Coordinates of C-alpha atoms in Angstrom, one line a residue:
Chain A
M1 CA 0.0 0.0 0.0
S2 CA 1.8 3.1 1.2
K3 CA 5.1 1.5 1.8
L4 CA 6.9 3.9 -0.5
K5 CA 5.8 7.0 1.5
V6 CA 8.6 9.5 2.0
A7 CA 8.6 10.1 5.8
S8 CA 10.8 12.4 7.9
S9 CA 12.9 10.9 10.7
P10 CA 12.5 9.1 12.9
H11 CA 11.8 6.5 10.3
H12 CA 9.3 4.5 12.1
H13 CA 7.0 2.7 9.7
N14 CA 4.1 0.6 10.6
Q15 CA 4.9 -2.4 8.4
R16 CA 2.0 -4.6 8.0
D17 CA 2.1 -7.9 6.1
T18 CA -0.6 -8.9 3.6
G19 CA -2.4 -11.0 6.1
Q20 CA -2.7 -8.2 8.6
V21 CA -4.0 -5.8 5.9
M22 CA -6.6 -8.4 4.7
R23 CA -7.8 -9.1 8.2
L24 CA -8.1 -5.4 9.0
V25 CA -10.3 -5.0 6.0
A26 CA -12.4 -7.9 7.1
Y27 CA -12.8 -6.5 10.6
A28 CA -13.9 -3.2 9.2
C29 CA -16.8 -5.0 7.5
I30 CA -18.1 -6.2 10.8
P31 CA -20.4 -3.3 11.7
G32 CA -22.0 -3.5 8.2
I33 CA -22.4 -7.3 8.4
M34 CA -24.0 -7.0 11.8
L35 CA -26.6 -4.5 10.6
Q36 CA -27.2 -6.6 7.4
T37 CA -27.9 -9.6 9.6
W38 CA -30.2 -7.5 11.8
Y39 CA -32.3 -6.4 8.8
F40 CA -32.1 -9.4 6.6
G41 CA -31.7 -12.3 9.0
V42 CA -29.1 -14.9 9.7
G43 CA -29.0 -16.0 6.1
V44 CA -26.3 -13.3 5.6
L45 CA -24.0 -15.0 8.0
I46 CA -24.7 -18.4 6.4
Q47 CA -23.7 -17.1 3.0
I48 CA -20.6 -15.5 4.3
A49 CA -19.5 -18.7 6.1
L50 CA -20.2 -20.8 3.1
C51 CA -18.3 -18.5 0.8
M52 CA -15.3 -18.1 3.1
L53 CA -15.1 -21.9 3.7
T54 CA -15.3 -22.7 0.0
A55 CA -12.8 -20.0 -0.9
I56 CA -10.2 -21.2 1.6
V57 CA -10.6 -24.8 0.7
T58 CA -10.4 -24.0 -3.0
E59 CA -7.3 -21.9 -2.4
A60 CA -5.6 -24.6 -0.4
L61 CA -6.4 -27.2 -3.0
I62 CA -5.1 -25.3 -5.9
V63 CA -2.0 -24.0 -4.1
E64 CA -1.3 -27.6 -3.2
L65 CA -1.7 -28.6 -6.8
R66 CA 0.6 -25.8 -7.9
K67 CA 3.1 -27.1 -5.3
K68 CA 3.4 -23.8 -3.5
N69 CA 3.7 -23.1 0.2
T70 CA 0.0 -23.7 1.2
E71 CA 0.3 -22.5 4.8
R72 CA 1.8 -19.2 3.8
V73 CA -0.8 -18.6 1.1
I74 CA -3.7 -19.4 3.4
K75 CA -2.3 -17.2 6.1
D76 CA -2.3 -14.1 4.0
S77 CA -6.1 -14.3 4.3
S78 CA -6.8 -13.0 0.8
A79 CA -9.0 -16.0 -0.1
A80 CA -11.0 -15.6 3.1
L81 CA -11.5 -11.9 2.4
A82 CA -12.6 -12.6 -1.2
G83 CA -15.1 -15.1 0.2
L84 CA -16.3 -12.6 2.8
L85 CA -16.9 -9.9 0.2
L86 CA -18.7 -12.3 -2.1
G87 CA -20.8 -13.6 0.8
I88 CA -21.9 -10.0 1.7
C89 CA -23.1 -9.5 -1.8
L90 CA -25.3 -12.6 -2.1
P91 CA -29.0 -12.6 -1.3
P92 CA -29.3 -14.0 2.2
L93 CA -31.4 -17.1 1.4
A94 CA -29.8 -18.0 -2.0
P95 CA -29.3 -21.7 -2.4
W96 CA -26.0 -23.1 -1.0
W97 CA -24.6 -24.0 -4.4
I98 CA -24.6 -20.3 -5.5
A99 CA -22.1 -19.5 -2.8
V100 CA -20.0 -22.6 -3.5
I101 CA -19.9 -22.1 -7.3
G102 CA -19.2 -18.4 -6.9
S103 CA -16.3 -18.7 -4.4
F104 CA -14.8 -21.6 -6.4
F105 CA -14.9 -19.5 -9.5
A106 CA -13.5 -16.5 -7.7
I107 CA -10.5 -18.4 -6.4
A108 CA -9.8 -21.1 -9.0
I109 CA -10.5 -19.2 -12.2
V110 CA -10.2 -15.5 -11.5
K111 CA -7.4 -15.6 -9.0
Q112 CA -5.3 -18.8 -9.2
A113 CA -5.6 -19.4 -13.0
Y114 CA -3.8 -16.0 -13.4
G115 CA -1.1 -16.9 -10.9
G116 CA -2.5 -16.2 -7.5
L117 CA -2.5 -13.2 -5.3
G118 CA -0.9 -10.2 -7.0
F119 CA -1.4 -11.5 -10.5
N120 CA -5.2 -11.5 -10.9
M121 CA -6.5 -8.9 -13.3
F122 CA -10.0 -8.8 -11.9
N123 CA -11.3 -8.4 -8.5
P124 CA -12.1 -12.1 -7.6
A125 CA -15.3 -11.4 -5.6
M126 CA -16.8 -9.0 -8.2
A127 CA -15.9 -11.2 -11.2
A128 CA -17.6 -14.1 -9.4
Y129 CA -20.6 -12.0 -8.5
V130 CA -21.0 -11.0 -12.2
M131 CA -20.6 -14.6 -13.2
L132 CA -23.4 -15.6 -10.8
L133 CA -25.6 -12.7 -11.7
I134 CA -25.4 -13.6 -15.4
S135 CA -25.7 -17.3 -14.9
F136 CA -28.5 -17.5 -12.2
P137 CA -30.5 -14.2 -12.5
V138 CA -33.5 -15.6 -10.5
Q139 CA -31.6 -16.8 -7.5
M140 CA -29.3 -13.8 -7.5
T141 CA -32.1 -11.3 -7.3
S142 CA -34.2 -13.0 -4.7
W143 CA -33.6 -10.5 -2.0
L144 CA -35.8 -10.6 1.1
P145 CA -37.7 -7.6 2.5
P146 CA -36.3 -6.3 5.7
I147 CA -37.4 -8.5 8.6
S148 CA -39.7 -5.8 10.0
L149 CA -41.7 -5.7 6.8
A150 CA -41.9 -9.4 6.0
E151 CA -45.1 -11.2 6.4
L152 CA -43.5 -14.5 7.3
N153 CA -40.9 -14.6 10.1
F154 CA -38.3 -17.3 10.0
S155 CA -36.0 -18.8 12.6
I156 CA -32.3 -19.6 12.3
L157 CA -33.1 -23.2 11.5
D158 CA -35.5 -22.0 8.8
A159 CA -32.8 -20.0 7.2
I160 CA -30.4 -22.9 7.2
Y161 CA -33.1 -25.2 5.8
T162 CA -33.9 -22.7 3.0
V163 CA -30.3 -22.2 2.0
F164 CA -29.7 -26.0 1.7
T165 CA -33.1 -27.3 0.5
G166 CA -34.9 -24.2 -0.9
F167 CA -37.8 -24.5 1.6
T168 CA -38.2 -23.6 5.3
I169 CA -39.1 -26.3 7.8
D170 CA -42.8 -25.5 7.3
G171 CA -42.4 -25.8 3.6
Y172 CA -42.5 -22.2 2.6
S173 CA -40.5 -21.4 -0.6
I174 CA -38.2 -18.4 -0.9
E175 CA -40.8 -16.8 -3.2
Q176 CA -43.3 -16.9 -0.3
L177 CA -40.8 -15.5 2.1
R178 CA -40.2 -12.5 -0.2
V179 CA -43.8 -11.4 0.2
G180 CA -44.1 -8.3 2.3
A181 CA -46.8 -7.4 4.8
D182 CA -48.9 -5.9 2.1
G183 CA -48.9 -9.1 0.1
V184 CA -46.7 -7.8 -2.6
S185 CA -43.3 -9.4 -3.4
M186 CA -40.5 -7.2 -2.2
A187 CA -37.6 -6.0 -4.2
T188 CA -34.6 -4.0 -3.3
P189 CA -35.0 -0.2 -3.4
L190 CA -32.9 0.1 -6.6
D191 CA -34.8 -2.7 -8.2
H192 CA -38.1 -1.2 -7.2
V193 CA -37.4 2.2 -8.5
K194 CA -36.0 0.7 -11.8
T195 CA -39.1 -1.4 -12.4
S196 CA -41.4 1.5 -11.5
L197 CA -39.7 3.8 -14.0
V198 CA -40.1 1.2 -16.7
E199 CA -43.8 1.0 -15.8
G200 CA -44.1 4.7 -16.3
Y201 CA -44.1 6.0 -12.8
T202 CA -41.9 8.9 -11.8
V203 CA -39.1 8.6 -9.2
Q204 CA -41.2 10.4 -6.6
E205 CA -44.1 8.0 -7.1
A206 CA -41.8 5.1 -7.0
L207 CA -40.4 6.2 -3.6
Q208 CA -43.9 6.0 -2.0
T209 CA -43.4 2.4 -0.9
P210 CA -43.0 0.7 2.5
I211 CA -39.4 -0.2 1.7
M212 CA -38.5 3.4 1.4
S213 CA -38.8 6.5 3.6
G214 CA -37.6 9.4 1.4
A215 CA -34.3 8.5 -0.1
W216 CA -33.7 6.1 2.8
G217 CA -34.3 2.5 1.8
L218 CA -35.3 0.7 5.0
G219 CA -32.3 -1.2 6.2
W220 CA -30.2 -0.4 3.1
A221 CA -29.3 3.1 4.1
Q222 CA -28.4 2.0 7.6
I223 CA -26.2 -0.7 6.3
A224 CA -24.5 1.7 3.8
I225 CA -23.7 4.0 6.7
A226 CA -22.3 1.2 8.8
Y227 CA -20.0 0.3 5.9
L228 CA -19.1 4.0 5.5
V229 CA -18.0 4.0 9.2
G230 CA -15.9 0.8 8.6
G231 CA -14.4 2.3 5.4
I232 CA -13.4 5.6 7.1
A233 CA -11.8 3.6 9.9
L234 CA -9.7 1.8 7.2
I235 CA -8.5 5.1 5.8
K236 CA -7.6 6.3 9.3
L237 CA -5.6 3.2 9.9
N238 CA -3.8 3.8 6.6
V239 CA -5.0 0.5 5.2
I240 CA -6.5 2.1 2.1
N241 CA -6.0 5.6 0.6
W242 CA -8.8 8.0 0.3
H243 CA -8.3 8.4 -3.4
I244 CA -10.4 5.6 -4.8
P245 CA -13.4 5.8 -2.4
G246 CA -13.3 9.6 -2.4
S247 CA -13.2 10.0 -6.2
M248 CA -15.6 7.2 -6.8
I249 CA -18.3 8.5 -4.5
L250 CA -17.8 12.1 -5.6
A251 CA -18.0 11.2 -9.3
A252 CA -21.1 9.1 -8.8
M253 CA -22.8 11.9 -6.8
L254 CA -21.9 14.5 -9.4
T255 CA -23.2 12.3 -12.3
A256 CA -26.4 11.5 -10.4
L257 CA -26.8 15.2 -9.5
I258 CA -26.4 16.3 -13.2
L259 CA -29.0 13.8 -14.3
H260 CA -31.3 14.6 -11.4
L261 CA -31.2 18.3 -12.2
A262 CA -31.9 17.6 -15.8
D263 CA -35.0 15.6 -15.0
S264 CA -35.9 14.8 -11.4
S265 CA -38.9 12.7 -12.3
Q266 CA -36.8 10.2 -14.3
Y267 CA -33.5 10.2 -12.5
A268 CA -33.2 9.5 -8.8
S269 CA -31.4 11.9 -6.5
P270 CA -27.7 11.6 -5.5
A271 CA -28.8 10.7 -1.9
F272 CA -30.9 7.8 -3.2
H273 CA -27.9 6.5 -5.2
F274 CA -25.6 6.9 -2.2
L275 CA -27.8 5.2 0.4
N276 CA -29.1 2.3 -1.7
G277 CA -27.3 -0.6 -3.3
S278 CA -23.7 -1.3 -2.9
L279 CA -22.1 2.0 -3.7
V280 CA -20.5 2.6 -0.3
I281 CA -19.2 -1.0 0.3
G282 CA -18.0 -1.0 -3.3
A283 CA -16.1 2.3 -2.8
F284 CA -14.4 1.4 0.4
F285 CA -14.0 -2.4 0.3
I286 CA -14.1 -3.6 -3.3
A287 CA -12.7 -1.0 -5.6
T288 CA -9.7 -0.5 -3.2
D289 CA -8.4 -4.0 -3.8
P290 CA -4.7 -3.3 -4.0
V291 CA -4.1 -6.0 -6.7
S292 CA -6.7 -5.1 -9.3
A293 CA -6.9 -1.3 -8.8
A294 CA -4.6 1.4 -10.3
T295 CA -1.4 1.8 -8.4
T296 CA -0.5 5.5 -8.5
N297 CA -2.4 8.2 -6.6
K298 CA -3.3 10.0 -9.9
G299 CA -4.3 6.7 -11.4
R300 CA -6.4 5.9 -8.4
L301 CA -8.3 9.1 -8.8
I302 CA -9.0 8.3 -12.5
F303 CA -9.9 4.7 -11.6
G304 CA -12.3 5.6 -8.8
A305 CA -14.0 8.4 -10.7
S306 CA -14.6 6.3 -13.7
I307 CA -16.1 3.6 -11.6
G308 CA -18.4 6.2 -10.0
V309 CA -19.6 7.5 -13.4
W310 CA -20.1 4.0 -14.7
I311 CA -22.1 3.0 -11.7
I312 CA -24.7 5.7 -12.3
I313 CA -24.7 5.1 -16.1
I314 CA -25.3 1.4 -15.7
R315 CA -27.8 1.8 -12.9
T316 CA -29.8 4.3 -15.0
W317 CA -29.7 2.7 -18.4
G318 CA -28.5 -0.9 -17.9
S319 CA -30.8 -3.8 -17.4
Y320 CA -29.6 -4.8 -13.9
P321 CA -30.6 -2.7 -10.9
D322 CA -27.1 -2.3 -9.4
A323 CA -23.8 -1.8 -11.2
V324 CA -20.9 -1.8 -8.8
A325 CA -19.6 -5.2 -9.9
F326 CA -19.9 -4.4 -13.6
A327 CA -18.3 -1.0 -13.1
V328 CA -15.4 -2.4 -11.1
I329 CA -14.8 -5.2 -13.7
L330 CA -14.9 -2.7 -16.5
M331 CA -12.3 -0.5 -14.9
N332 CA -10.1 -3.4 -13.8
M333 CA -9.7 -4.0 -17.5
A334 CA -8.6 -0.3 -18.0
V335 CA -6.0 -0.5 -15.1
P336 CA -3.0 -1.4 -17.3
L337 CA -3.7 1.6 -19.5
I338 CA -4.3 4.0 -16.5
D339 CA -1.1 2.8 -14.9
Y340 CA 0.8 3.3 -18.2
Y341 CA -0.3 6.9 -18.5
T342 CA 0.1 7.9 -14.9
R343 CA 3.6 6.5 -14.3
P344 CA 5.3 8.8 -11.8
R345 CA 8.6 10.3 -12.7
T346 CA 11.4 8.6 -10.9
Y347 CA 13.6 10.8 -8.7
G348 CA 16.1 12.9 -10.6
H349 CA 14.3 12.7 -13.9
K350 CA 12.9 15.9 -15.4
L351 CA 9.7 16.6 -17.2
K352 CA 10.1 16.1 -20.9
T353 CA 10.8 19.6 -22.1
S354 CA 12.7 19.2 -25.3
A355 CA 13.3 16.7 -28.1
I356 CA 16.8 16.0 -26.6
N357 CA 15.4 15.2 -23.2
N358 CA 12.8 13.1 -24.9
S359 CA 15.3 10.8 -26.4
E360 CA 17.2 10.6 -23.2
D361 CA 14.2 9.7 -21.2
D362 CA 13.4 6.9 -23.5
Chain B
M1 CA 14.0 -52.0 -52.2
S2 CA 13.3 -48.5 -53.5
E3 CA 9.6 -49.4 -53.6
D4 CA 9.8 -50.4 -49.9
K5 CA 11.5 -47.1 -49.1
G6 CA 8.8 -45.2 -51.0
K7 CA 6.1 -47.1 -49.1
S8 CA 7.6 -46.3 -45.7
Q9 CA 7.9 -42.7 -46.7
Y10 CA 4.3 -42.7 -47.7
T11 CA 3.1 -44.2 -44.4
D12 CA 5.5 -41.8 -42.5
E13 CA 3.9 -38.9 -44.2
L14 CA 0.4 -40.1 -43.4
K15 CA 1.4 -40.7 -39.8
N16 CA 2.9 -37.3 -39.5
L17 CA -0.2 -35.7 -41.0
S18 CA -2.4 -37.4 -38.5
I19 CA -0.3 -36.3 -35.5
Q20 CA -0.1 -32.8 -36.9
G21 CA -3.9 -32.5 -37.6
I22 CA -5.2 -34.0 -34.4
W23 CA -2.6 -33.0 -31.8
K24 CA 0.5 -31.0 -32.6
N25 CA -1.0 -28.5 -35.0
N26 CA -4.6 -28.8 -34.2
P27 CA -6.5 -26.0 -36.0
A28 CA -8.6 -25.1 -33.1
I29 CA -6.5 -25.3 -29.9
V30 CA -3.0 -24.8 -31.4
Q31 CA -3.4 -22.7 -34.5
L32 CA -6.5 -21.0 -32.9
L33 CA -8.2 -20.8 -36.3
G34 CA -11.9 -20.7 -36.9
L35 CA -12.6 -19.4 -33.5
C36 CA -15.8 -17.7 -34.5
P37 CA -17.8 -20.8 -35.2
L38 CA -15.9 -22.7 -32.6
L39 CA -17.0 -20.3 -29.9
A40 CA -20.4 -19.5 -31.2
V41 CA -22.0 -22.9 -31.9
T42 CA -20.5 -25.2 -29.3
G43 CA -23.4 -24.9 -26.9
S44 CA -24.1 -28.6 -27.2
V45 CA -22.5 -31.8 -28.5
V46 CA -24.9 -32.1 -31.5
N47 CA -24.1 -28.5 -32.7
G48 CA -20.4 -29.1 -32.3
L49 CA -20.5 -32.4 -34.1
G50 CA -22.7 -31.0 -36.9
L51 CA -20.5 -28.1 -37.6
G52 CA -17.4 -30.2 -37.2
L53 CA -18.6 -32.7 -39.8
A54 CA -19.6 -30.0 -42.2
T55 CA -16.2 -28.3 -41.8
T56 CA -14.4 -31.6 -42.3
L57 CA -16.3 -32.3 -45.5
V58 CA -15.5 -28.8 -46.9
L59 CA -11.8 -29.2 -45.9
L60 CA -11.6 -32.6 -47.6
G61 CA -13.3 -31.3 -50.8
S62 CA -11.4 -28.1 -51.0
N63 CA -8.0 -29.7 -50.2
I64 CA -8.5 -32.3 -53.0
T65 CA -9.6 -29.7 -55.5
V66 CA -6.9 -27.2 -54.7
S67 CA -4.3 -30.0 -54.9
L68 CA -5.6 -31.2 -58.3
V69 CA -5.5 -27.7 -59.8
R70 CA -2.3 -26.6 -58.1
N71 CA -0.2 -26.7 -61.2
F72 CA -2.7 -24.7 -63.3
V73 CA -3.4 -21.9 -60.9
P74 CA -1.4 -18.7 -61.5
N75 CA 0.3 -17.7 -58.3
E76 CA -1.0 -14.2 -58.3
I77 CA -4.7 -15.0 -58.2
R78 CA -4.5 -18.2 -56.2
I79 CA -6.4 -16.8 -53.1
P80 CA -9.6 -15.9 -55.0
I81 CA -9.5 -19.2 -56.7
F82 CA -9.1 -21.1 -53.4
V83 CA -12.0 -19.0 -51.9
M84 CA -14.2 -19.9 -54.8
V85 CA -13.4 -23.6 -54.5
I86 CA -14.2 -23.4 -50.8
A87 CA -17.4 -21.4 -51.3
A88 CA -18.6 -24.0 -53.8
F89 CA -18.1 -26.8 -51.4
V90 CA -19.7 -24.8 -48.6
T91 CA -22.8 -24.3 -50.8
V92 CA -22.9 -28.0 -51.5
I93 CA -22.8 -28.8 -47.8
E94 CA -25.3 -26.2 -46.9
L95 CA -27.8 -27.5 -49.4
I96 CA -27.2 -31.1 -48.2
M97 CA -27.8 -30.0 -44.6
H98 CA -30.8 -28.0 -45.7
A99 CA -32.3 -31.1 -47.3
Y100 CA -31.4 -33.8 -44.8
T101 CA -30.9 -32.2 -41.4
F102 CA -33.2 -29.2 -41.6
E103 CA -33.5 -28.6 -37.8
L104 CA -29.8 -28.7 -37.3
Y105 CA -29.4 -26.4 -40.3
Q106 CA -31.7 -24.0 -38.5
A107 CA -29.9 -24.4 -35.2
L108 CA -26.5 -23.6 -36.8
G109 CA -27.9 -20.8 -38.8
I110 CA -25.4 -18.3 -40.3
F111 CA -22.4 -20.4 -39.2
I112 CA -22.8 -22.9 -42.0
P113 CA -22.3 -20.3 -44.8
L114 CA -19.6 -18.7 -42.6
I115 CA -17.5 -21.9 -43.0
V116 CA -16.3 -20.1 -46.1
T117 CA -14.5 -17.6 -43.9
N118 CA -13.0 -20.2 -41.6
C119 CA -9.3 -19.5 -41.7
A120 CA -8.4 -23.1 -41.0
I121 CA -9.7 -24.1 -44.5
I122 CA -8.0 -21.5 -46.6
G123 CA -5.0 -22.0 -44.3
R124 CA -4.7 -25.6 -45.3
A125 CA -5.3 -24.9 -48.9
E126 CA -2.6 -22.3 -49.0
A127 CA -0.1 -24.1 -46.7
Y128 CA -0.5 -27.7 -47.7
A129 CA -2.9 -28.6 -50.5
S130 CA -1.4 -26.2 -53.0
K131 CA 2.0 -27.7 -52.6
N132 CA 1.4 -31.4 -52.2
P133 CA 0.0 -34.3 -54.2
V134 CA -3.7 -35.1 -54.0
Q135 CA -3.6 -38.2 -51.8
F136 CA -1.7 -36.4 -49.1
A137 CA -3.8 -33.2 -49.4
A138 CA -6.9 -35.2 -49.0
F139 CA -5.6 -37.0 -45.9
D140 CA -4.4 -33.7 -44.5
G141 CA -7.9 -32.2 -44.9
L142 CA -9.4 -35.2 -43.2
M143 CA -7.1 -35.1 -40.2
M144 CA -7.3 -31.3 -39.8
G145 CA -11.1 -31.6 -40.0
L146 CA -11.0 -34.4 -37.5
G147 CA -8.9 -32.4 -35.1
F148 CA -11.3 -29.4 -35.4
T149 CA -14.3 -31.7 -34.9
I150 CA -12.8 -33.3 -31.8
V151 CA -12.3 -29.9 -30.2
L152 CA -15.8 -28.8 -31.2
V153 CA -17.4 -31.9 -29.7
V154 CA -15.3 -31.8 -26.5
L155 CA -16.1 -28.1 -26.0
G156 CA -19.7 -28.7 -26.8
A157 CA -19.8 -31.6 -24.3
M158 CA -18.3 -29.4 -21.6
R159 CA -20.7 -26.6 -22.1
E160 CA -23.8 -28.8 -22.5
L161 CA -22.9 -30.8 -19.3
L162 CA -22.3 -27.6 -17.3
G163 CA -25.2 -25.6 -18.8
F164 CA -28.0 -28.2 -19.0
G165 CA -26.7 -31.2 -17.2
T166 CA -27.2 -33.4 -20.3
L167 CA -25.0 -34.9 -23.0
F168 CA -26.0 -35.8 -26.6
D169 CA -29.3 -34.0 -26.3
G170 CA -30.9 -33.6 -29.7
M171 CA -28.7 -36.0 -31.6
E172 CA -31.7 -37.0 -33.7
L173 CA -31.3 -33.7 -35.5
L174 CA -28.1 -35.0 -37.0
L175 CA -28.4 -38.8 -37.0
G176 CA -32.1 -39.3 -37.5
E177 CA -34.9 -40.7 -35.4
W178 CA -33.1 -43.6 -33.9
A179 CA -30.8 -41.3 -32.0
A180 CA -33.7 -39.6 -30.2
N181 CA -33.1 -41.5 -26.9
M182 CA -29.4 -41.0 -26.9
T183 CA -29.8 -38.1 -24.4
L184 CA -27.9 -38.7 -21.2
V185 CA -29.2 -36.8 -18.2
I186 CA -26.1 -36.5 -16.0
Y187 CA -27.8 -34.3 -13.4
D188 CA -31.2 -32.7 -13.2
T189 CA -31.2 -29.0 -12.8
Q190 CA -33.9 -26.3 -12.7
A191 CA -31.3 -23.5 -12.8
N192 CA -29.3 -23.7 -16.0
F193 CA -25.7 -22.6 -15.6
L194 CA -26.1 -19.8 -18.1
L195 CA -22.5 -18.8 -18.2
A196 CA -21.5 -22.1 -19.7
I197 CA -24.0 -21.6 -22.5
L198 CA -23.3 -18.0 -23.1
P199 CA -20.2 -16.9 -25.1
P200 CA -18.0 -16.3 -22.1
G201 CA -18.4 -19.9 -21.2
A202 CA -17.0 -20.8 -24.6
F203 CA -13.9 -18.6 -24.0
L204 CA -13.4 -20.1 -20.6
G205 CA -13.8 -23.6 -21.8
M206 CA -11.5 -23.0 -24.7
G207 CA -8.8 -21.6 -22.3
L208 CA -9.2 -24.6 -20.1
L209 CA -8.8 -27.0 -23.1
I210 CA -5.6 -25.2 -24.2
A211 CA -4.3 -25.4 -20.7
A212 CA -5.1 -29.1 -20.5
K213 CA -3.2 -29.7 -23.8
N214 CA -0.2 -27.7 -22.6
L215 CA -0.3 -29.7 -19.3
I216 CA -0.2 -33.0 -21.3
D217 CA 2.5 -31.7 -23.6
G218 CA 4.5 -30.7 -20.6
A219 CA 4.2 -34.1 -19.0
I220 CA 5.2 -35.8 -22.2
A221 CA 8.2 -33.6 -22.6
K222 CA 9.2 -34.2 -19.0
R223 CA 9.0 -37.9 -19.4
K224 CA 11.0 -37.8 -22.6
A225 CA 13.7 -35.7 -21.0
Q226 CA 13.9 -38.2 -18.1
S227 CA 14.2 -41.2 -20.3
E228 CA 16.9 -39.4 -22.3
Q229 CA 18.7 -38.6 -19.2
K230 CA 18.7 -42.2 -18.2
V231 CA 20.3 -43.2 -21.4
V232 CA 23.0 -40.6 -20.9
Q233 CA 23.6 -41.9 -17.3
R234 CA 24.0 -45.5 -18.5
A235 CA 26.6 -44.3 -21.1
R236 CA 28.6 -42.6 -18.4
V237 CA 28.5 -45.7 -16.2
T238 CA 30.0 -47.9 -18.8
G239 CA 32.5 -45.1 -19.5
T240 CA 33.8 -45.2 -15.9
D241 CA 33.8 -48.9 -16.0
L242 CA 36.2 -48.8 -18.8

């Protein structure tokens, strides 16, 4: 991360190894995960556990096959973190094989097939999420309403049963669990607004629903703020830089604001975009992945801002309600280019001022 | 004596052509030619097999014809002539498929006429058939086509298995009614693994196939190197004995 910082004496650096960084990121997710569990039930924890377990087992298996030091690779916790992030993104009562296929894909194909930690081009959790979303659209969009709005309550055992068999102990299907108190199937706020817009309602009309209070999606906004707190803690601890999350959120807000000002009945407000969906967790926990993100500060600003713009564009005109995963994957592809054009000058070299210098530099 | 030598040269050339076509110089996973149909239609075994057979027949026909006319074609306009030869055979195959395997013809759609643009075919015409006698050219076309077909079928099987959980579904489209119950249901799924069926699945499957081939090649090279080493060691032992 910031190991190349020029610091004045005394040269005391807080040297963290990869494992410590990964674990700190994971700890910073805890407030968000706790709130997510509070609003959407224990299924969240089941998904996270399944994903982390599969990710670690897959990593160990493949590292063993590649005849590398398994213990060292597992101890850097990067597989566990990828599993954790994927688990957070999955619908809480998605079938177990979603989590297993997703984490296996994240580690085996996206990460290890490219050479393991440090060589993967794409963010493993997000690439796996996109793969799952494209492959299993029904299962991947079956979000539950927040517990307080749901008609049917379910216990911990019910959640485990649903994840592994598709039905609760009493035989309710996930479709029945999704029904809210008013008897209508519940979608996420982003999904709801998107569908309403397609049906010809305005944004303001779409927001008149029990899952929303103003721009605040019930549960979603609180979770977003919890992740924001965790993310700011990471910046304070110097685990991540402010550049990517800062520019990403700012660019997303600006794009949303411009659209909102142009036509407020068709385009939701910046606050709505900020508080709903996965913008915040994406900005602080996903786009900041040190391997697949740009590496210079200038590059990070470009990288983050482009993700922010893409998120709003895809959310507004794309066919899926949320866009963080797509935007991150898109910009992952652009990272080599960004890095090429934002290479910092090495110490002692001058700016290219003349043709002679030019030839010397090259 | 000289007849014997000629015969062994003949079989050597055939053997070499088979190895080149099916393994060492496989048009699909080594030369990476004809990727467009390869990636687009390998959603199932039957599609892969159908397109593979069609390509093989075109390859066979075009290689024979190009080899027959190789001494009469002016060098400057050889490419247009090869393309016309290939296009003629593709038209023949297309009409045959239209007549006898209509449903498969519909399933493969634009990719049958597109065989004309398959680089593997013009590549063989240019690189081999236009320089070699007709019997070898025909065999080369057959083996290259076989190599291409094998990859199409394997990739189709991988994608069909992952995507739908079946194998050999719809074989009656190609082979007639008796093949209607060839379908193997490996596992039953309500949720199709769409990624395997969509184009990205073809790219991923292709990458894995190439990786598998490289793995096998690596293992063979390693074994070869080991056995060679042994020979050297033995030589040295006798050397010290002396």
